[in-house]
Amino acid sequence: MAAESTPALPNCKFWAPPTATASGDAPASPSEVACSDSAADGPVNPTADGSADVSPAAAVAEAAAAEATAEAEPAALVVGDAPSESSFRRLPSGPSWWDRNFRLQLRDRDALVQVKLRGAELRDPDVASIAVALQTFVQCNVPPEQPLLLELEAAENQLGDAAVASIVSGLRMLAERWPGGARVRILKLWNNKLGDVAAQQLAGLLYTQAGAVEELHLSHNNIGSRGLAALLVAVCCHPTGAYPWTASNGWHVPCWFRIEHNSVNQVKELLDALAELVHLRYCLAPREARSAGCTPSCCVRAEMDPDQETPHVHLPYATATQHRVEPHCKESARQLVHAAKQALESGTMWDSETSTGALTGNPGVQPFISEFIECRTVALRVDPIQGAGLDLEPTELGYYVAGLAEEDGPAQELQAGDVILEIAGAPLWGLEEEALENTFGSFFADGRLVRCASYVALEGGCDVVQGLGPAVGNLANRSQVLAASFQSDLEILCNKCGVQARLWENSSSTV
């Protein structure tokens, strides 16, 4: 699909560094300087189109040193409809790394910064230096009181989940510190190595950014159902209702979201659950042979039916081109939606290992969730007539609490989004659905103690912590059974390895 472009805005101040290369290529033309709205991520099966001349980390260091030792030539500013060829100046020493990868438009209402790193062979360790370079470039060239718009293109690289965590942290830090306010307008990360963790990081950005991300290009990655659910919930449930966003002509426009060629299982089932549970409105942006289709700046469906609400998001090609489908996970579409919504609203969407200052370069940044979570023991409430009022769904961790009866059911200490790990001391994790139902049903009664924890935190890799108490009653009996079972396993291992081992017991412990 061919990329679409829009003409330069009138009455703007334009500036762009020269794009000439050492081989003598011509500088950028005015059409290349103008902002463009790309309607596609490239070919359906894209290929790399080149690499950067200099590695990002080395180039940033070289550019920073040059900036510190020599006074930069003043930027050429032209007031009018568009810059002329003569307005682009060539630096005496040739184009630097900044000139090849950064573009700037100083406009009347804001400043647009474009970062072009497509096919630059970037890997996760390179991203930290890119974030520093972006902050330095903005601070040196943009008036601090001017609102900042960011467009980042880092497609066709080798970026993974850690890179996205660093990108999101850097963008969030820039937005918080920029006096005029900053917003990510377009983000292109297609054809990388992004998974669900990266998608959840981006969902956090979509949810916390005050304005809309107008385009998000994530095709040709490894994102699964959990990641897609988080992204779409973030768009649909944005705290200020930023989606659909409002264009300068007053039209409401859905977020243009490319997610094809990933690993999403049962896309239609997930979209149905999103529409039911969080009221997601989406348009699949169909393209018919003889009629105009939806674009990043226009929804034909909304224009043809003014009485219909504009969708939150465009999802072209999403349902038909998931070619690396993940194995069917035990979590249902409803569970994924509930978990994503709870994580976004509570601020626990971001993974602790990728949200710390080690990636952002800022030791003061703290993880959003703890590495450990604490189990809770609560009493199950069962009414003789109404029952427990719980909407339970089986998972590999136990029973997931998908919902609670708001009026008829008894008051429960359990919360939606919890997972019940044990009931009356009997573990529920790791059981098949039939065994799970039988175990839970055999102990199901009013006042029965259940052990529970946050399903989202457990899925995020947190370890469970629970208080230790005296080994009395049922716990002591279970300890004896476990010791006997371990002795049996130990004997089998010794026979196979030709060694001897035994358990040593005293009055208080088994070693």
XYZ file of C-alpha atoms in Angstrom:
511
model
C 0.000 0.000 0.000
C 1.297 3.440 -0.865
C 1.867 5.932 1.884
C -0.371 8.979 1.988
C 0.927 12.485 2.653
C -0.636 15.820 3.445
C 0.613 19.213 2.202
C 2.595 21.515 4.443
C 0.527 23.669 6.745
C 0.477 27.397 5.809
C 1.838 30.172 7.992
C 4.337 27.888 9.704
C 8.013 28.145 10.508
C 9.880 25.188 9.079
C 13.317 23.923 9.862
C 14.972 20.656 8.904
C 18.630 19.656 8.947
C 20.164 18.784 5.573
C 19.907 15.131 4.604
C 22.859 15.035 2.265
C 25.190 12.093 2.776
C 28.915 11.744 2.421
C 28.357 10.406 -1.092
C 26.832 13.725 -2.159
C 23.105 13.012 -2.162
C 20.857 16.023 -2.520
C 19.377 17.661 0.578
C 15.797 17.043 1.571
C 13.065 18.610 -0.525
C 10.210 20.628 0.980
C 7.822 17.723 0.460
C 10.079 15.549 2.595
C 10.056 18.148 5.354
C 6.258 18.344 5.498
C 4.411 16.199 7.995
C 2.941 13.006 6.521
C 0.181 10.670 7.665
C 1.227 7.178 6.710
C -1.704 4.882 5.983
C 0.328 1.701 5.987
C 3.276 0.024 7.617
C 4.761 -0.808 4.248
C 4.338 -4.027 2.266
C 2.336 -6.899 3.689
C 5.644 -8.770 3.941
C 8.156 -5.957 4.530
C 11.895 -6.292 4.156
C 14.698 -4.217 5.629
C 15.591 -1.198 3.500
C 18.994 -0.315 4.808
C 20.969 0.385 7.935
C 22.417 3.404 9.661
C 25.903 4.507 8.690
C 26.993 4.812 12.302
C 25.904 2.820 15.336
C 23.496 4.869 17.476
C 25.506 4.719 20.695
C 28.744 5.802 19.010
C 27.006 8.425 16.927
C 25.321 10.002 19.934
C 28.613 10.239 21.784
C 30.316 11.755 18.715
C 27.523 14.268 18.166
C 27.439 15.253 21.838
C 31.184 15.866 21.816
C 30.916 17.986 18.680
C 28.100 20.030 20.200
C 30.156 20.653 23.327
C 33.303 21.840 21.499
C 31.862 23.928 18.676
C 29.051 26.434 18.424
C 26.266 25.130 16.226
C 25.302 27.198 13.183
C 21.936 28.929 13.677
C 18.996 27.091 12.170
C 17.428 28.550 9.038
C 13.851 29.687 9.689
C 11.473 30.585 6.862
C 8.028 32.096 7.356
C 5.596 31.152 4.643
C 3.826 28.228 3.019
C 6.925 26.081 2.595
C 10.717 26.359 2.682
C 12.743 26.767 -0.467
C 15.725 24.674 -1.462
C 18.059 27.539 -0.547
C 16.754 27.597 3.032
C 18.463 24.302 3.840
C 22.024 24.776 4.986
C 24.804 22.239 4.796
C 27.020 22.072 7.843
C 30.679 22.617 6.971
C 31.690 19.206 8.319
C 28.854 17.324 6.603
C 25.665 15.945 8.117
C 25.876 14.620 11.644
C 23.947 11.732 13.144
C 21.359 14.258 14.370
C 20.831 15.569 10.823
C 20.259 12.120 9.366
C 17.724 10.992 11.960
C 15.893 14.020 13.397
C 13.459 16.438 11.738
C 11.939 19.520 13.343
C 9.035 21.777 12.350
C 8.538 24.892 14.464
C 4.904 25.767 13.818
C 2.683 28.493 15.180
C 0.819 26.267 17.621
C 3.394 23.565 18.400
C 6.709 21.945 17.488
C 6.776 18.639 15.617
C 9.825 16.410 16.134
C 10.213 13.379 13.872
C 12.719 10.649 14.721
C 13.543 8.468 11.697
C 15.299 5.224 12.651
C 13.732 2.701 10.302
C 16.041 -0.161 9.347
C 18.892 1.151 11.508
C 19.719 -2.306 12.947
C 18.858 -1.108 16.434
C 18.908 -3.508 19.358
C 17.690 -3.135 22.911
C 20.951 -1.658 24.347
C 20.902 1.129 21.728
C 17.614 2.616 22.882
C 18.914 4.297 26.040
C 21.289 6.450 23.965
C 18.463 7.308 21.553
C 16.362 8.568 24.462
C 19.231 10.781 25.624
C 19.718 12.042 22.080
C 16.039 12.947 21.756
C 16.014 14.900 25.007
C 19.212 16.755 24.040
C 17.887 17.586 20.564
C 14.599 18.926 21.918
C 16.230 20.999 24.651
C 18.647 22.588 22.161
C 16.156 23.409 19.391
C 12.619 23.818 20.773
C 11.444 26.740 22.938
C 10.415 25.187 26.271
C 7.025 26.928 26.364
C 6.005 25.477 22.990
C 3.849 22.291 22.981
C 5.752 19.314 21.612
C 4.484 16.629 19.225
C 6.589 13.490 18.723
C 6.657 11.014 15.849
C 8.935 8.007 16.298
C 9.654 5.553 13.501
C 11.834 2.607 14.554
C 10.415 -0.104 12.305
C 12.413 -2.995 10.803
C 14.907 -3.272 13.648
C 15.698 -5.877 16.325
C 13.889 -4.217 19.231
C 12.281 -6.304 21.973
C 10.266 -5.798 25.137
C 13.112 -4.154 27.071
C 13.595 -1.581 24.307
C 9.939 -0.596 24.414
C 10.071 -0.252 28.199
C 12.989 2.162 27.811
C 11.216 4.068 25.020
C 8.026 4.452 27.039
C 9.919 5.535 30.162
C 11.904 8.104 28.195
C 8.806 9.511 26.477
C 6.913 9.693 29.751
C 9.828 11.443 31.440
C 10.074 13.987 28.603
C 6.341 14.679 28.775
C 6.484 15.233 32.528
C 9.441 17.618 32.357
C 8.562 19.641 29.238
C 6.958 22.943 30.332
C 4.797 23.289 27.223
C 3.550 19.698 27.386
C 4.447 16.804 25.079
C 2.418 14.194 23.232
C 3.357 11.164 21.151
C 1.420 11.520 17.908
C 2.676 8.607 15.770
C 4.578 5.495 16.863
C 5.859 3.002 14.281
C 7.465 -0.148 15.646
C 6.401 -2.715 13.048
C 8.629 -5.649 12.091
C 10.537 -5.919 15.367
C 10.507 -8.520 18.150
C 7.824 -7.113 20.418
C 5.703 -9.376 22.639
C 2.930 -8.996 25.179
C 5.141 -7.211 27.709
C 5.962 -4.523 25.143
C 2.286 -4.203 24.263
C 1.398 -3.736 27.933
C 4.061 -1.028 28.267
C 2.578 0.763 25.251
C -0.901 0.339 26.706
C 0.295 2.200 29.781
C 1.504 5.033 27.540
C -1.820 5.183 25.676
C -3.739 5.237 28.943
C -1.662 7.829 30.825
C -0.946 10.270 27.991
C -3.431 13.142 28.133
C -3.920 13.330 24.360
C -4.381 10.633 21.758
C -1.727 8.605 19.974
C -3.162 9.055 16.483
C -1.297 6.169 14.824
C 0.186 3.007 16.327
C 1.910 0.603 13.931
C 2.780 -2.754 15.528
C 2.335 -5.261 12.706
C 4.806 -8.121 12.084
C 5.731 -8.714 15.735
C 4.946 -11.414 18.333
C 2.102 -9.756 20.239
C -0.570 -12.143 21.554
C -4.115 -11.858 22.851
C -3.047 -10.508 26.246
C -1.125 -7.644 24.672
C -3.886 -6.733 22.226
C -6.478 -6.746 25.021
C -4.357 -4.320 27.051
C -3.894 -1.937 24.114
C -7.567 -1.822 23.163
C -8.758 -1.449 26.759
C -6.339 1.490 27.149
C -7.849 3.196 24.094
C -11.474 2.482 25.026
C -11.207 3.317 28.738
C -8.949 6.377 28.489
C -9.547 8.541 31.599
C -10.294 11.714 29.606
C -11.928 10.082 26.590
C -9.106 11.002 24.190
C -10.284 8.443 21.613
C -11.529 9.113 19.000
C -9.369 12.218 18.661
C -10.573 15.486 17.156
C -8.934 16.755 13.954
C -8.386 20.435 13.129
C -11.509 20.397 10.936
C -13.630 19.225 13.865
C -14.039 15.629 12.691
C -13.711 12.786 15.160
C -11.080 10.283 13.991
C -10.350 6.789 15.370
C -6.827 5.752 16.333
C -5.189 4.049 13.334
C -3.931 0.758 14.756
C -2.005 -1.830 12.696
C -1.753 -5.198 14.490
C -1.798 -7.718 11.633
C 0.805 -10.498 11.333
C 1.161 -11.059 15.059
C 0.237 -13.964 17.344
C -3.283 -13.036 18.433
C -5.551 -16.027 18.947
C -9.276 -15.712 18.129
C -9.322 -11.992 17.332
C -13.072 -11.869 16.721
C -13.837 -13.466 20.102
C -11.613 -10.916 21.833
C -13.220 -7.981 19.997
C -16.682 -9.245 20.957
C -15.650 -9.428 24.625
C -14.210 -5.903 24.463
C -17.404 -4.577 22.896
C -19.510 -6.251 25.583
C -17.454 -5.507 28.689
C -15.875 -2.088 28.015
C -18.042 -0.937 25.083
C -15.220 -0.784 22.549
C -16.250 0.677 19.196
C -14.015 -0.435 16.337
C -13.914 -0.255 12.546
C -12.062 -2.887 10.526
C -11.444 -0.271 7.797
C -12.612 -2.425 4.868
C -11.352 -1.459 1.427
C -13.648 -2.035 -1.515
C -12.453 -2.014 -5.082
C -14.414 1.014 -6.282
C -14.906 3.057 -3.164
C -12.692 5.052 -0.870
C -11.734 3.349 2.361
C -10.858 4.552 5.829
C -7.514 6.275 6.357
C -5.569 7.468 9.421
C -7.322 10.839 9.133
C -10.829 9.739 8.135
C -13.432 7.075 8.999
C -15.769 6.475 6.069
C -18.136 4.473 8.258
C -18.682 7.420 10.612
C -19.074 9.913 7.751
C -21.690 7.807 5.969
C -23.802 7.435 9.114
C -23.722 10.668 11.168
C -26.049 9.160 13.767
C -23.541 6.437 14.589
C -20.820 7.119 17.159
C -17.302 7.320 15.780
C -15.252 4.194 16.573
C -12.447 4.370 19.108
C -10.026 2.579 16.806
C -9.377 1.467 13.226
C -8.159 -2.151 12.933
C -7.324 -2.783 9.256
C -6.431 -6.402 8.384
C -6.510 -7.405 12.070
C -8.929 -10.325 11.845
C -7.589 -12.152 8.786
C -3.804 -12.010 8.957
C -2.566 -13.428 12.261
C -0.004 -15.816 10.856
C 1.951 -16.816 13.978
C -0.982 -17.774 16.139
C -0.231 -18.587 19.763
C -1.499 -21.838 21.299
C -4.951 -21.426 22.775
C -4.425 -20.073 26.284
C -6.604 -21.099 29.198
C -7.609 -17.513 29.893
C -10.814 -16.621 28.109
C -11.297 -13.365 26.253
C -13.400 -12.071 29.140
C -10.610 -12.814 31.614
C -8.079 -10.947 29.490
C -10.319 -7.901 29.265
C -11.065 -7.880 33.014
C -7.380 -8.301 33.863
C -6.274 -5.535 31.494
C -8.870 -3.100 32.805
C -7.932 -3.767 36.426
C -4.213 -3.417 35.697
C -4.642 -0.097 33.895
C -6.910 1.407 36.522
C -4.653 0.316 39.391
C -1.374 1.241 37.663
C 0.016 -2.302 37.713
C 0.249 -2.786 33.945
C 4.004 -2.169 33.809
C 6.397 -4.983 34.613
C 8.736 -4.368 37.547
C 11.858 -5.641 35.793
C 11.507 -3.242 32.845
C 10.212 -0.134 34.598
C 13.174 0.629 36.847
C 15.879 3.227 36.528
C 18.310 0.663 35.119
C 16.601 1.030 31.744
C 15.660 4.690 31.916
C 18.952 5.896 33.276
C 17.111 7.509 36.172
C 17.716 5.732 39.507
C 14.793 7.613 41.022
C 12.239 5.840 38.846
C 10.437 3.207 40.877
C 8.614 0.149 39.548
C 4.860 0.356 39.419
C 4.356 -3.034 41.066
C 6.315 -4.951 43.630
C 8.388 -8.003 42.832
C 6.342 -9.855 45.443
C 2.643 -9.867 46.232
C 0.947 -10.969 49.408
C -1.762 -13.606 49.522
C -4.947 -12.758 51.379
C -7.045 -15.163 53.410
C -10.718 -14.254 53.446
C -13.935 -15.976 54.430
C -16.238 -17.094 51.658
C -19.811 -15.841 52.056
C -22.585 -18.120 50.785
C -26.260 -17.221 51.083
C -28.655 -20.197 51.344
C -30.849 -18.734 48.590
C -28.674 -16.430 46.480
C -25.470 -18.452 46.704
C -22.072 -16.731 46.685
C -22.816 -14.272 43.884
C -19.465 -14.974 42.217
C -18.736 -15.221 38.489
C -15.867 -17.722 38.464
C -13.789 -18.875 35.501
C -11.219 -21.706 35.618
C -7.528 -20.928 35.019
C -4.261 -22.753 35.619
C -3.864 -20.787 38.880
C -7.286 -21.591 40.290
C -10.683 -19.913 39.992
C -10.552 -16.394 38.529
C -13.134 -13.994 39.966
C -14.518 -12.367 36.817
C -17.280 -10.480 38.610
C -19.407 -10.060 41.721
C -23.167 -9.771 42.085
C -23.834 -6.088 42.745
C -27.225 -6.389 44.496
C -28.509 -9.909 45.139
C -25.363 -11.687 46.322
C -23.812 -11.517 49.805
C -21.017 -9.053 50.586
C -17.692 -10.674 49.712
C -14.161 -9.804 50.712
C -13.061 -11.240 47.396
C -12.575 -8.696 44.604
C -13.062 -8.875 40.861
C -9.667 -9.722 39.378
C -8.637 -12.015 42.247
C -7.746 -15.637 41.702
C -8.672 -18.197 44.379
C -5.565 -20.313 44.998
C -6.809 -22.492 47.879
C -10.023 -23.339 49.667
C -9.923 -24.815 53.182
C -6.203 -25.514 52.663
C -6.770 -27.530 49.468
C -4.692 -26.122 46.555
C -6.514 -25.251 43.337
C -3.597 -24.334 41.102
C -2.451 -26.720 38.389
C -5.744 -28.665 38.330
C -7.669 -29.609 35.224
C -11.091 -28.018 34.931
C -13.015 -31.066 36.186
C -10.688 -31.625 39.160
C -10.823 -27.906 39.937
C -14.608 -27.956 40.008
C -14.730 -31.068 42.198
C -12.168 -29.768 44.707
C -13.785 -26.359 45.031
C -17.283 -27.848 45.224
C -16.376 -30.290 47.973
C -15.332 -27.455 50.314
C -17.790 -24.799 49.121
C -19.677 -23.495 52.187
C -20.412 -20.298 54.068
C -17.480 -19.118 56.188
C -14.952 -21.343 54.417
C -11.504 -19.743 54.283
C -10.028 -19.185 50.845
C -6.590 -17.918 49.914
C -6.490 -15.422 47.034
C -4.179 -12.978 45.221
C -4.199 -10.581 42.257
C -4.426 -12.526 39.020
C -2.713 -9.744 37.024
C 0.284 -9.589 39.371
C 0.707 -13.364 39.296
C 0.544 -13.373 35.511
C 3.182 -10.631 35.492
C 5.683 -12.965 37.137
C 5.460 -11.857 40.765
C 6.261 -14.329 43.520
C 3.672 -15.070 46.181
C 4.434 -14.218 49.805
C 2.280 -15.447 52.659
C 2.742 -15.220 56.399
C 4.023 -18.243 58.269
C 2.042 -19.628 61.189
C 2.171 -22.581 63.548
C 1.845 -26.025 62.002
C -1.404 -27.035 63.619
C -4.455 -28.950 62.547
C -4.794 -29.523 58.831
C -1.475 -27.849 58.003
C 0.427 -30.335 60.187
C -1.309 -33.289 58.526
C -0.477 -31.943 55.095
C 3.182 -31.489 56.096
C 3.407 -35.178 57.066
C 1.921 -36.218 53.725
C 4.330 -33.982 51.831
C 7.316 -35.382 53.751
C 6.315 -38.953 52.917
C 5.842 -38.036 49.259
C 9.222 -36.341 49.133
C 10.877 -39.397 50.725
C 9.399 -41.576 47.985
C 10.635 -39.253 45.219
C 14.055 -39.083 46.837
C 14.373 -42.896 46.872
C 13.545 -43.074 43.171
C 16.170 -40.432 42.382
C 18.805 -42.233 44.463
C 18.177 -45.545 42.715
C 18.577 -43.956 39.291
C 21.739 -42.017 40.209
C 23.381 -44.696 42.348
C 23.611 -42.587 45.490
C 22.276 -42.807 49.010
C 20.197 -40.157 50.793
C 17.715 -40.030 53.635
C 15.555 -37.544 55.471
C 16.628 -36.687 58.999
C 13.758 -35.875 61.301
C 13.680 -34.297 64.733
C 10.866 -33.066 66.902
C 10.342 -29.835 64.962
C 11.518 -30.318 61.397
C 12.491 -32.603 58.579
C 15.833 -32.091 56.816
